[in-house]
Each structure stands twice: as structure tokens, then as C-alpha cells.
mmCIF file of C-alpha atoms in Angstrom:
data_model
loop_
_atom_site.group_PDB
_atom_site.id
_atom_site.type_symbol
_atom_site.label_atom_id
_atom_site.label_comp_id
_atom_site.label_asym_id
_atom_site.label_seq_id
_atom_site.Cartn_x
_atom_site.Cartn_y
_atom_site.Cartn_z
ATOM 1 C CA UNK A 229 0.000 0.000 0.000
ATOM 2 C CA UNK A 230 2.770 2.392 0.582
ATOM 3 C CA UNK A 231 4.506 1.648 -2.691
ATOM 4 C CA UNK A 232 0.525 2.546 -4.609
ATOM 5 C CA UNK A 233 0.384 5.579 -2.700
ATOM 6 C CA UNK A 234 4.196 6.436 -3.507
ATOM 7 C CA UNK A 235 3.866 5.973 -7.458
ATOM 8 C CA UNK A 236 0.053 7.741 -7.098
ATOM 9 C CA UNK A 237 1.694 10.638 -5.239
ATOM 10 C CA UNK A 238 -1.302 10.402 -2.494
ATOM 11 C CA UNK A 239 -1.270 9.128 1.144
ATOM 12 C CA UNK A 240 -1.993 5.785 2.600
ATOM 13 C CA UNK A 241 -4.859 6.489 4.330
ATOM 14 C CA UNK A 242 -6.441 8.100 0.262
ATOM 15 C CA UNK A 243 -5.186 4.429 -1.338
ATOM 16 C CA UNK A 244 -7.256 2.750 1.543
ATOM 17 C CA UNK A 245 -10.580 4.757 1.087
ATOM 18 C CA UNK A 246 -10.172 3.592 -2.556
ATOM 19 C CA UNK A 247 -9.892 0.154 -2.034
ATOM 20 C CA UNK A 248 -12.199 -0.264 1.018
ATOM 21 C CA UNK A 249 -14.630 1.993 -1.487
ATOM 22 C CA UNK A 250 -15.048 4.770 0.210
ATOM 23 C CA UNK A 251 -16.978 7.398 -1.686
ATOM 24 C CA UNK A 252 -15.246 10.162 -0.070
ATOM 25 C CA UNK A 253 -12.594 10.118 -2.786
ATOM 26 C CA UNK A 254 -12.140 12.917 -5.615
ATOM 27 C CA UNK A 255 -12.765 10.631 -9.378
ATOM 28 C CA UNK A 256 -9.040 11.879 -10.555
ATOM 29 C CA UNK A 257 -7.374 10.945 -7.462
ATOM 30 C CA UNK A 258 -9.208 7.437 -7.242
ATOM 31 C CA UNK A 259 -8.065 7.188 -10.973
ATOM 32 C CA UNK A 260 -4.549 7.638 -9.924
ATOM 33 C CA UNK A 261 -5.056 5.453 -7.712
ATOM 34 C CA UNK A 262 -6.194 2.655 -9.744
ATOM 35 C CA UNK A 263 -4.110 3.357 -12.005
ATOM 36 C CA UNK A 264 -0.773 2.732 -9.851
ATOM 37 C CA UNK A 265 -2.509 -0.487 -7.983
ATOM 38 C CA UNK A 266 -3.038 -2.243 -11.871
ATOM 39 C CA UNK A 267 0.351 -1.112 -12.689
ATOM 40 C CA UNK A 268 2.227 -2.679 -9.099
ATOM 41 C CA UNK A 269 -0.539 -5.481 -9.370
ATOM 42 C CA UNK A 270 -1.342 -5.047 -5.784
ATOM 43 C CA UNK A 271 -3.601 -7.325 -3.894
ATOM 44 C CA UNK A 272 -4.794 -7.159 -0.473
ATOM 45 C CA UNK A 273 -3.824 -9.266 2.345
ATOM 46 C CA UNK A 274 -7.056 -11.118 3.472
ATOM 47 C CA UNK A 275 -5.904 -12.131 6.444
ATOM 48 C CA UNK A 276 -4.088 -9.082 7.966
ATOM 49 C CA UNK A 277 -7.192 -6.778 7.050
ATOM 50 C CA UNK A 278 -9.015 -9.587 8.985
ATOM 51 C CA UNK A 279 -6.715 -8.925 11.972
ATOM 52 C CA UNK A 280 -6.551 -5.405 11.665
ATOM 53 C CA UNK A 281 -10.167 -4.753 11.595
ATOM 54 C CA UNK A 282 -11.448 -7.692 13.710
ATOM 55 C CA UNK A 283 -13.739 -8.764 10.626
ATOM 56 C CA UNK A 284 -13.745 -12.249 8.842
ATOM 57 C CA UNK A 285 -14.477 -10.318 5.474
ATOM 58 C CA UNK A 286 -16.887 -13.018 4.212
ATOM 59 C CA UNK A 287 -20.582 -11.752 3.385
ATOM 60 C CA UNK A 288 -23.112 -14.478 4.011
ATOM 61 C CA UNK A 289 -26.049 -15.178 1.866
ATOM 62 C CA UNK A 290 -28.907 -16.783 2.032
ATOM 63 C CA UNK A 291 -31.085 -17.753 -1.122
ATOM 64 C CA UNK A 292 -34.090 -19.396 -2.409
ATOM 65 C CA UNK A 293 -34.644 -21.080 -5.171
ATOM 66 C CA UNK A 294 -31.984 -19.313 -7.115
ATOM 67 C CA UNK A 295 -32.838 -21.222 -10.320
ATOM 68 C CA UNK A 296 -35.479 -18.381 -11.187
ATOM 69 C CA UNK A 297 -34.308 -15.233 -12.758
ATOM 70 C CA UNK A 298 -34.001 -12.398 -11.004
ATOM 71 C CA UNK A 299 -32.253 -14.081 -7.858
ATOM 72 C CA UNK A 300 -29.811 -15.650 -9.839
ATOM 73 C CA UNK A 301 -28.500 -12.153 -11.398
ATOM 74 C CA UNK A 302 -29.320 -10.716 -7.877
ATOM 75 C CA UNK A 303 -27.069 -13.167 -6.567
ATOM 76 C CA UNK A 304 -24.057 -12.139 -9.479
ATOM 77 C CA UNK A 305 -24.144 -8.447 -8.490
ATOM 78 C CA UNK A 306 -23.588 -9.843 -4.696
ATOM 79 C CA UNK A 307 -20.290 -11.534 -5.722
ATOM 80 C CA UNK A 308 -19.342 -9.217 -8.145
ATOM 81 C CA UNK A 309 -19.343 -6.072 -5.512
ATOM 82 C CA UNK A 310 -18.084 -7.956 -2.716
ATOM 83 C CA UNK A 311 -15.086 -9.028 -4.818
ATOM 84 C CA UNK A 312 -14.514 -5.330 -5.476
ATOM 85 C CA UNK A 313 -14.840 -4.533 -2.171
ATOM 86 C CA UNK A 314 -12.383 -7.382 -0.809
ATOM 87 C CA UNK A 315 -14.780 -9.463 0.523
ATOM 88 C CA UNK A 316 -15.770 -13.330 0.058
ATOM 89 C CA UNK A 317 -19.228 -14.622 -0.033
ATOM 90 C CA UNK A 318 -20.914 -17.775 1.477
ATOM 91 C CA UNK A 319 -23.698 -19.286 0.128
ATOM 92 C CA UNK A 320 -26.526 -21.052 2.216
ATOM 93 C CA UNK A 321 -29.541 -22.397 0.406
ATOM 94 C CA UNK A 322 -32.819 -23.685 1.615
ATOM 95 C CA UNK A 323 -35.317 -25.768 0.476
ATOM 96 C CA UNK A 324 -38.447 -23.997 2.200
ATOM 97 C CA UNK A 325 -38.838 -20.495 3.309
ATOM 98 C CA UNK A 326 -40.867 -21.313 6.845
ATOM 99 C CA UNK A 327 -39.034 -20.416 9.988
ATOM 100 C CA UNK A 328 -37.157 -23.329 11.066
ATOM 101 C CA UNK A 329 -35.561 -23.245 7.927
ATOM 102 C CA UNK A 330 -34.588 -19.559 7.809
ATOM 103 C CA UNK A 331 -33.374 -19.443 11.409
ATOM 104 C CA UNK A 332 -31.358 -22.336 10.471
ATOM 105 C CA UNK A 333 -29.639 -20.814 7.481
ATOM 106 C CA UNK A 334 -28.690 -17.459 9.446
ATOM 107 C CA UNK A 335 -27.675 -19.379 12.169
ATOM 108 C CA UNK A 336 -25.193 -21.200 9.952
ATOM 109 C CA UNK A 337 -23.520 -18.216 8.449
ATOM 110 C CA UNK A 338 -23.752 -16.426 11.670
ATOM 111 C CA UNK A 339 -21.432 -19.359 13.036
ATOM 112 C CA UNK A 340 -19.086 -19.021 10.177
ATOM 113 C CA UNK A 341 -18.062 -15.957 10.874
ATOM 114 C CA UNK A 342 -20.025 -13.853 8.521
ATOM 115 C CA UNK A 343 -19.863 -10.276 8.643
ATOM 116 C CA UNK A 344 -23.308 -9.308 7.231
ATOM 117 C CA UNK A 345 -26.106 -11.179 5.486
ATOM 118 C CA UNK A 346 -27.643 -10.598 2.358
ATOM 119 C CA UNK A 347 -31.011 -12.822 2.069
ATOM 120 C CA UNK A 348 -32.596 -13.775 -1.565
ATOM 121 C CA UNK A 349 -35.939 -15.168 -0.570
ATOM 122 C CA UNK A 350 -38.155 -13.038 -2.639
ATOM 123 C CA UNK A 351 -41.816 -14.798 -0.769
ATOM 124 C CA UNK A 352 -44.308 -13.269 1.281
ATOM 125 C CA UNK A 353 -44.208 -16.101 3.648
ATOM 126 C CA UNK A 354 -40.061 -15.278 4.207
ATOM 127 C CA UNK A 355 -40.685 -11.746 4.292
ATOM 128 C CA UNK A 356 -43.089 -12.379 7.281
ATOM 129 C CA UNK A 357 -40.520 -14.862 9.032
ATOM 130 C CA UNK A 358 -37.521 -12.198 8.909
ATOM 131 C CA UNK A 359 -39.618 -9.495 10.280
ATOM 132 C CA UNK A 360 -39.640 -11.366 13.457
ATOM 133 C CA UNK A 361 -36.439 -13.012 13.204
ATOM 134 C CA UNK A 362 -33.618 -10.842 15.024
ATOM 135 C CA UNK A 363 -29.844 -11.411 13.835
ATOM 136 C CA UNK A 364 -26.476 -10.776 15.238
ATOM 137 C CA UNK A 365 -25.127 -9.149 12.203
ATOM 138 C CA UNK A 366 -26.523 -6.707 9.440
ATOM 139 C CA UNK A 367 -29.159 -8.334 7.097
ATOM 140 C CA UNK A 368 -30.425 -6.457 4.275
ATOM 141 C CA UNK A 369 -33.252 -8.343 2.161
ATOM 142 C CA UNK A 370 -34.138 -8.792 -1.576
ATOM 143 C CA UNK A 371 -37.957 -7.887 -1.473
ATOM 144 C CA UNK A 372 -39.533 -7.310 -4.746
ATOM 145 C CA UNK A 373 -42.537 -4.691 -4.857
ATOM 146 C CA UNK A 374 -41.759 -3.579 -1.073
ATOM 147 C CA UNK A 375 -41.235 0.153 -0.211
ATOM 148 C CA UNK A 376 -37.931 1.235 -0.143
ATOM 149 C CA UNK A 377 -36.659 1.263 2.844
ATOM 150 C CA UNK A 378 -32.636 1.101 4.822
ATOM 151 C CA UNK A 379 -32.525 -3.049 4.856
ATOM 152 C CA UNK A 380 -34.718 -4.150 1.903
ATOM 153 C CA UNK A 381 -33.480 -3.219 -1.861
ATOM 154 C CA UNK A 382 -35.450 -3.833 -5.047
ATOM 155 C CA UNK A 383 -36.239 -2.851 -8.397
ATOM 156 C CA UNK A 384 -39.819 -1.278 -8.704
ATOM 157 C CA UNK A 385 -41.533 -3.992 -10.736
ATOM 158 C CA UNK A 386 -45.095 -2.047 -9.761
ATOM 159 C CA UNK A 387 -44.184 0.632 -11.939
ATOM 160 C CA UNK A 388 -42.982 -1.800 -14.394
ATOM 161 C CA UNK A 389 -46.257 -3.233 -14.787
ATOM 162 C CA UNK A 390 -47.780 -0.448 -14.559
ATOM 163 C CA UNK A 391 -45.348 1.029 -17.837
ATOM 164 C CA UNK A 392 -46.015 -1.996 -19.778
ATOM 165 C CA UNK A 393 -50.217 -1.379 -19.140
ATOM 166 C CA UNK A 394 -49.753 1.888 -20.384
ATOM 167 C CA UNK A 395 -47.882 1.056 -23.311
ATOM 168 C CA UNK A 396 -51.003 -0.881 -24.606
ATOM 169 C CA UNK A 397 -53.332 1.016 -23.667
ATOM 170 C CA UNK A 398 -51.657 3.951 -25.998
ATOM 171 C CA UNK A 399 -51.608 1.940 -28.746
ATOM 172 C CA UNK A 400 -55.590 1.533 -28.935
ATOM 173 C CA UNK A 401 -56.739 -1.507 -26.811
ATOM 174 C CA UNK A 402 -59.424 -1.503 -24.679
ATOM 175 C CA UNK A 403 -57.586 -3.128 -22.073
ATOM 176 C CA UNK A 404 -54.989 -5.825 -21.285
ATOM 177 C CA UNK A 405 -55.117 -9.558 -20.104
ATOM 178 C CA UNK A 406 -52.409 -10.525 -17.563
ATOM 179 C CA UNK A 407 -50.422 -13.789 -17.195
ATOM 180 C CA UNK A 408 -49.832 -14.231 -14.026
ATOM 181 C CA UNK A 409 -46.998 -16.231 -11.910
ATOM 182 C CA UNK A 410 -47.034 -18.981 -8.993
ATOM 183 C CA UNK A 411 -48.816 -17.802 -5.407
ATOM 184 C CA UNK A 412 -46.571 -16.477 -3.053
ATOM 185 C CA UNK A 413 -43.564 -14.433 -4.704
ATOM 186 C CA UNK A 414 -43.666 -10.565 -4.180
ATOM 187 C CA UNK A 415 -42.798 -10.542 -8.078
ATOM 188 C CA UNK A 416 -46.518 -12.108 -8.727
ATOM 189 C CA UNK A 417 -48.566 -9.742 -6.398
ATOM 190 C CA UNK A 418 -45.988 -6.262 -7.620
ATOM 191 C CA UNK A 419 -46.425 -7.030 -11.411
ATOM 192 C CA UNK A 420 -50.318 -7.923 -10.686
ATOM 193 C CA UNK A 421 -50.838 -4.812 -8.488
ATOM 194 C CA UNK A 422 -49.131 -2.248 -11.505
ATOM 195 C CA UNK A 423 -51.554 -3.927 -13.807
ATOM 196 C CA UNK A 424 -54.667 -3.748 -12.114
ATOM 197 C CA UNK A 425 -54.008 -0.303 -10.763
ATOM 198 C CA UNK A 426 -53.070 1.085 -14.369
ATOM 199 C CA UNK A 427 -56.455 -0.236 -15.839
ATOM 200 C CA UNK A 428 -58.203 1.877 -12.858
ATOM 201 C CA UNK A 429 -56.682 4.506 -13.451
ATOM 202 C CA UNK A 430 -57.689 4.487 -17.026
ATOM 203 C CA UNK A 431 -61.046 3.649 -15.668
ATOM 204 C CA UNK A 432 -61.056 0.073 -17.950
ATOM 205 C CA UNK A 433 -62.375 -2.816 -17.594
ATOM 206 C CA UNK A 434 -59.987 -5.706 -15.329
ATOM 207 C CA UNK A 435 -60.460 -8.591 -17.028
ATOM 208 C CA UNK A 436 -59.553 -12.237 -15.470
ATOM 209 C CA UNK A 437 -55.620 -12.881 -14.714
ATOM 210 C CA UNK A 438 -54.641 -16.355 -16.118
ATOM 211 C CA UNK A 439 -53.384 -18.198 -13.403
ATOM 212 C CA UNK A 440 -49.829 -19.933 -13.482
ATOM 213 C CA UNK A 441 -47.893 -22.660 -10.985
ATOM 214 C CA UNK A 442 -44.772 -21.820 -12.022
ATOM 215 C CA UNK A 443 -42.635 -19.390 -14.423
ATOM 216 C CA UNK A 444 -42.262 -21.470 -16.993
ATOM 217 C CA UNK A 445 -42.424 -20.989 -20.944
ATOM 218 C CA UNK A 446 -44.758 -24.146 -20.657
ATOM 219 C CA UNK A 447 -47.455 -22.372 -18.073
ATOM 220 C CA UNK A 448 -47.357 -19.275 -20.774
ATOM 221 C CA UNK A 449 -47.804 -22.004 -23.997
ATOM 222 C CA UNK A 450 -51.144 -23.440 -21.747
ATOM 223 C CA UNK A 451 -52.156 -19.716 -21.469
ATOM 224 C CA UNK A 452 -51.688 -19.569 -24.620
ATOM 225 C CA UNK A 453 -54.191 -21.947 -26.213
ATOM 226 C CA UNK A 454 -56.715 -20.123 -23.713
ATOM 227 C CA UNK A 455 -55.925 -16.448 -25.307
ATOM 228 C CA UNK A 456 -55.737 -18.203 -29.008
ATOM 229 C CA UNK A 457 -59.436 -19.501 -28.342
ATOM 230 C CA UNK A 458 -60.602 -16.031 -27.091
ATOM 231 C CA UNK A 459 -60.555 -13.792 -30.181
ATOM 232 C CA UNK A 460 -61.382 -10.492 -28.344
ATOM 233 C CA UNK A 461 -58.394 -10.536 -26.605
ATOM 234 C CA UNK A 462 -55.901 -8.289 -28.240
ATOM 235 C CA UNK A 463 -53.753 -7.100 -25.558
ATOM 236 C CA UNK A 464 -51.449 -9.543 -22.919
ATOM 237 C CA UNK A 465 -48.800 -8.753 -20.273
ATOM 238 C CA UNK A 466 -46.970 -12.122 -19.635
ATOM 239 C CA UNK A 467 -45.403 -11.858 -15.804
ATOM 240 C CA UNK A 468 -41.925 -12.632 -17.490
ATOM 241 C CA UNK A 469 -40.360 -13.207 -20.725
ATOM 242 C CA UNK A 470 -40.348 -17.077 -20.638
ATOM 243 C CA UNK A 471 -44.005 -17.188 -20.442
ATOM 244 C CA UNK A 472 -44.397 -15.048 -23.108
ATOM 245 C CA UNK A 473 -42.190 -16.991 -25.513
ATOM 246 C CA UNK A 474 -44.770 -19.978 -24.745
ATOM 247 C CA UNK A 475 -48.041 -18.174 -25.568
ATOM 248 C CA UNK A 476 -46.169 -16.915 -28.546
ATOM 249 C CA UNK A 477 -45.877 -20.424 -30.132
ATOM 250 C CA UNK A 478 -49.422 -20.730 -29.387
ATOM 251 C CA UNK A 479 -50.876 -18.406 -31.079
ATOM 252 C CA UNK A 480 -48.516 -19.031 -33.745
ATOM 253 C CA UNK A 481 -49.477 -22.776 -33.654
ATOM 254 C CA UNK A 482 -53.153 -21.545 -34.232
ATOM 255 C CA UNK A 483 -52.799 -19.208 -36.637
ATOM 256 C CA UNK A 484 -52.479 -16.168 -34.876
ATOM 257 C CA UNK A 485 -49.728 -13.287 -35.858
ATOM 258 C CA UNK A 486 -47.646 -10.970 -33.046
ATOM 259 C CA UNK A 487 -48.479 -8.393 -33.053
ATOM 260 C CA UNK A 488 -51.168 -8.175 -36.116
ATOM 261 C CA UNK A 489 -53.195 -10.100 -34.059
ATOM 262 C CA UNK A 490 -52.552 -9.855 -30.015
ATOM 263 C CA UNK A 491 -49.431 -7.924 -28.608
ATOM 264 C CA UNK A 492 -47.556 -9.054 -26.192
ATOM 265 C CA UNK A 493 -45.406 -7.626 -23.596
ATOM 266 C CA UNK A 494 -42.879 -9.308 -21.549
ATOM 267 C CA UNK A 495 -40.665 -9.124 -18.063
ATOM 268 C CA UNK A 496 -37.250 -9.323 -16.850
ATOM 269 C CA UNK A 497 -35.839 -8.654 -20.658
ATOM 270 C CA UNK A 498 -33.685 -11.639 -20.614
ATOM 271 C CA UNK A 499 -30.448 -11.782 -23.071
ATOM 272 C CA UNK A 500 -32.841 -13.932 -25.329
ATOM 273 C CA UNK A 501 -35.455 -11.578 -25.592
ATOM 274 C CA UNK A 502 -34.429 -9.187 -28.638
ATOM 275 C CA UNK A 503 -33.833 -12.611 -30.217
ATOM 276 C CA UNK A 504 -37.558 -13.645 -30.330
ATOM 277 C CA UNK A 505 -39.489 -14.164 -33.579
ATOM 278 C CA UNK A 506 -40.788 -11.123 -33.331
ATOM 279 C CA UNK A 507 -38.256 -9.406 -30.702
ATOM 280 C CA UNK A 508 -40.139 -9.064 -27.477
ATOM 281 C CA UNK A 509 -41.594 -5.814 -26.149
ATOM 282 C CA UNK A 510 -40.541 -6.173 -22.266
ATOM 283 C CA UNK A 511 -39.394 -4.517 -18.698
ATOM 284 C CA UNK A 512 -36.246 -4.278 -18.389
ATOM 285 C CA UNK A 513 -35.787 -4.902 -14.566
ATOM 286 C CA UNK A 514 -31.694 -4.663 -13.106
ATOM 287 C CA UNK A 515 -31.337 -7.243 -10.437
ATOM 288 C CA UNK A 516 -27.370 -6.936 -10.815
ATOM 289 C CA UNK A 517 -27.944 -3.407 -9.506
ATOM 290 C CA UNK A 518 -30.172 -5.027 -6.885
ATOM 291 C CA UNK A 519 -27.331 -6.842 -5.638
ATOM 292 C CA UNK A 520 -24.347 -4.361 -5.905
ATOM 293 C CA UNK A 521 -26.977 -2.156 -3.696
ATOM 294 C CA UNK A 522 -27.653 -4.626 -1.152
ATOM 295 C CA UNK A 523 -23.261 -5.006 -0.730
ATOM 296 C CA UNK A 524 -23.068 -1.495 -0.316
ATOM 297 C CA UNK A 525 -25.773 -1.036 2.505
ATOM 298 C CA UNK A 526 -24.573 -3.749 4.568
ATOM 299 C CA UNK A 527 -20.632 -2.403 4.002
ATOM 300 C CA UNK A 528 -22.056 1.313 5.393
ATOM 301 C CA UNK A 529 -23.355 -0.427 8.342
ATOM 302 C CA UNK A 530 -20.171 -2.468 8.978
ATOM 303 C CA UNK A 531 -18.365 1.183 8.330
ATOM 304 C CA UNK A 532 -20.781 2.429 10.977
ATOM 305 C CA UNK A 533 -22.474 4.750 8.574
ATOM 306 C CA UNK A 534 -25.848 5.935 9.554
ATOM 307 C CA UNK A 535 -28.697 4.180 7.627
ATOM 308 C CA UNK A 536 -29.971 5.321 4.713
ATOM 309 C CA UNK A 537 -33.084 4.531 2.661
ATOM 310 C CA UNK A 538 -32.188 2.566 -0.358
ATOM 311 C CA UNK A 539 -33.664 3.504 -3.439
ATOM 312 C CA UNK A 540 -36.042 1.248 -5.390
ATOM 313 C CA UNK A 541 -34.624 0.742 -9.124
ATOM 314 C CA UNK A 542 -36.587 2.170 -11.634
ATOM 315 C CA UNK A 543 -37.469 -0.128 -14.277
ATOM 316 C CA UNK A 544 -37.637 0.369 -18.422
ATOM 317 C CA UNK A 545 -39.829 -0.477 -20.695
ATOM 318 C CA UNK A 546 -38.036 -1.757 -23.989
ATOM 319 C CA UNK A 547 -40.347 -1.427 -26.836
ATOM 320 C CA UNK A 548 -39.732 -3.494 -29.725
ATOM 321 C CA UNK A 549 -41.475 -5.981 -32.117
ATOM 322 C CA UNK A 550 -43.964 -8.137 -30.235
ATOM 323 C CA UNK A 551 -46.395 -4.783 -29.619
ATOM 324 C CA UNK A 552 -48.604 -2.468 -31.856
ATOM 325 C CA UNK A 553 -51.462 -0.886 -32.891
ATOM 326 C CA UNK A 554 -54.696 -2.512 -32.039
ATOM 327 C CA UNK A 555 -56.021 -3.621 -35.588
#
């Protein structure tokens, strides 16, 4: 560290607000900065920052079902800032989001050491476990379509829905059918709430939500061959991209056209979605972001920073192919 902040012509203490991340740092001098730690290749010692600051520098976290979208990116903008910021990460999964299982999983970082505990269990029923659950390090939580707030960070997937409504509605449809996902993730009741409150507002009809068990681009194929047999449907938000994929082949299957026919919107824009045949209208929702925020709440606790509300992410609507006109 001395030789960085020799060849950077800055003090120690400046080269150690850069790599701890302090914000607190002018953008030329943390360039210098940079600059002269890529060109010494210096790494940090681990284990003497350990001793010196009486931290294990491991960030715990603790997921669910981490095969569906957004916690999986969620979880790779946890690693990715922690990294940055000279931390590890431990992973704990569960299998069920009641409370024996939750306690279990915080107790089991708590015992490794972990400094503070990121938890990506986006479910109503978790949500109402950890507001009763008390820990003995800083948790921040992954809770899609809550308030912002200083320990829970999200994107705002009400708006989203609420964007994509709107969207339709300006291109001429009387109103909009809505795909819906599995019982008991925030994402279902968020994206629901936008839609239904952006049809009152626009004083239109609400019609019935077609129900899904899972996220699948099978569950959106079955809706599909419901909308396809409905011909006054013209308008459909799908509660993420996958499903809408599936009730695009079948509407294609039955003779249907995107968007001549019914437009369709998606949710999550996944890396496949400009690919679609035609590219998919969608919400663009960051859960990278989502993860590189929760990193740097729980590091201003650990700094002993006073809380701070953490802004929702605003979502954005990527209009392309799958949406137009009502004919």
C-alpha cells in the first residue's frame, strides 16, 4: 500500500478509502489510484485486514430457489461487488422459506463468521418470518414490490407493470389480459398490483388474470391456447419473458400473428429476448444493480455509517417488435 500511494503521489490512508470503497474520494485521485494499484498489481492481504479490523471479510447469503431469474442475477451483483470490495461470499440455500428453515440458514452463516447477510428469498411467507427473526449481524433483504426502505433493496416492478399497461393502452386496446406467476412471490402480487391499478386509473375494464404454478415458458404455452381460443383478446402482459415466448408459439401454432393479431409484452428482458421471432416488447428490470446495492448497505453499516433509505430501481420499458397498434 505504501509503494501505490508512492507511485500515485497520495497518502496511505487516500489508497485505503479507494480500495475499502469509500466514496469520499475525488474521481481523478481514485483514478490515480487505480491506475498505480493495476500497474504494481497489488492485492490485499485477506488475512491481515481480517486482523486489523477484527472482521472475517466473508458476506453471508442466504437464497431461495436461485434457479429463477431475477435471484440468480441478484445473486451475481452480490459476488461481483463484494469481490470489489475485498470481501468473500458464502452461500446457504434452503429448500423452504418457513421459519425453522430460515433461522437455520442465518444461524449457519452467523457461526461461520459472517460479517453481514444478504437474504434472496423473494416470498411473502419469508418476508413475514424475517420481520420477526432478530440477527447478530446486518441483514439487508431482496424484497420485490416492497417500499424502499434502509434493509430491503429492489427494483420497482409495480411501476414496471404499470409502464407496460400503459404502453397498450396507448396503442388503442381496450384493455390488457395478464399472465400471471405462482402464489406467493412478491414478483406475482408487484407485477399484478401495476396492472390492475393502471387499468383503474384508465377507468377500464380488469379482465380475469390467467393463473400460473410456475414461471415457466410451458405455463405461458397453456395460457396460450386459452388467449388463441378467445378472439377479443388483443392485448397480454406475460409476468416474465419465458411465459411469453410460450403463448407466442401458441398463437402461432393456431394461426395467430404478433403483433397483427394480439401484442404481447414481456418481463425481466432476458439476453434472449431481442432474439424472439418477433423481438419481445418487455421490462427491463436490473437485479445486478439489486445486488451491488444490497453489498453497499450492509458495508455502510459495517463502516458504521448511519442508515440510509435505499432507493427502489426504476425499471424500463423496452419497446420493440412483439407490440402495436390494435387492428
Amino acid at each position: 500500500m505504501v509503494d501505490v500511494a508512492r507511485l500515485a503521489g497520495v497518502s496511505q490512508q487516500t489508497v485505503s478509502r479507494v480500495v475499502n470503497g469509500h466514496t469520499n474520494v475525488a474521481p481523478e485521485i481514485r483514478e490515480r489510484v487505480e491506475n498505480a494499484i493495476s500497474q504494481l498489481r497489488y492485492r490485499r492481504n485477506s488475512a491481515a485486514r481480517s486482523l486489523a479490523t477484527s472482521r472475517s471479510m466473508n458476506l453471508g447469503v442466504l437464497s431461495y430457489a436461485l434457479s429463477v431469474h431475477g435471484p440468480a442475477l441478484a445473486l451475481f451483483g452480490i459476488a461481483e461487488e463484494a469481490r470489489r470490495s475485498g470481501y468473500a461470499t458464502s452461500l446457504v440455500s434452503i429448500a423452504d422459506v418457513d421459519r425453522t428453515s430460515i433461522k437455520a440458514g442465518l444461524d449457519s452463516l452467523v457461526e461461520d463468521g459472517v460479517d453481514a447477510i444478504v437474504v434472496l428469498a423473494p416470498m411473502t411467507a419469508a418476508r413475514e418470518v424475517l420481520h420477526r427473526l432478530d440477527s447478530d449481524v446486518p441483514v439487508v433483504r431482496f424484497e420485490q414490490g416492497s417500499p424502499a426502505g434502509p434493509s430491503t433493496v429492489s427494483v420497482d416492478e409495480t411501476l414496471g407493470a404499470q409502464l407496460a399497461t400503459r404502453h397498450l393502452l396507448d396503442l388503442g386496446h381496450e384493455t390488457v389480459h395478464f399472465v400471471g406467476g405462482p402464489v406467493g412471490w412478491m414478483a406475482s402480487e408487484a407485477r399484478r398490483r401495476g396492472w390492475q391499478t393502471e387499468l383503474a386509473l384508465a377507468g377500464r375494464v380488469t379482465p380475469l388474470e390467467f393463473e400460473s404454478p410456475d414461471w415457466s415458458a410451458e405455463s405461458g404455452y397453456r395460457a396460450g391456447i386459452e388467449i388463441a381460443a378467445d378472439r377479443s383478446i388483443t392485448a397480454v402482459l406475460a409476468i416474465n419473458d419465458a411465459m411469453a415466448l410460450g403463448i407466442m408459439k401458441a398463437l402461432d401454432e393456431r394461426g395467430l400473428s404478433v403483433p397483427e393479431d394480439v401484442s404481447i409484452v414481456g418481463f425481466d428482458d432476458r439476453d434472449e429476448s431481442p432474439f424472439f421471432r418477433p423481438a419481445l416488447t418487455t421490462v427491463r428490470l436490473d437485479f445486478t444493480e439489486v445486488g451491488r446495492r444490497a453489498v453497499e448497505s450492509v458495508l455502510r453499516t459495517l463502516r458504521g455509517e448511519a442508515p440510509e433509505t435505499i432507493p427502489l430501481i426504476e425499471p424500463e420499458l423496452k419497446v420493440r417488435e412483439s407490440t402495436g397498434p390494435r387492428r
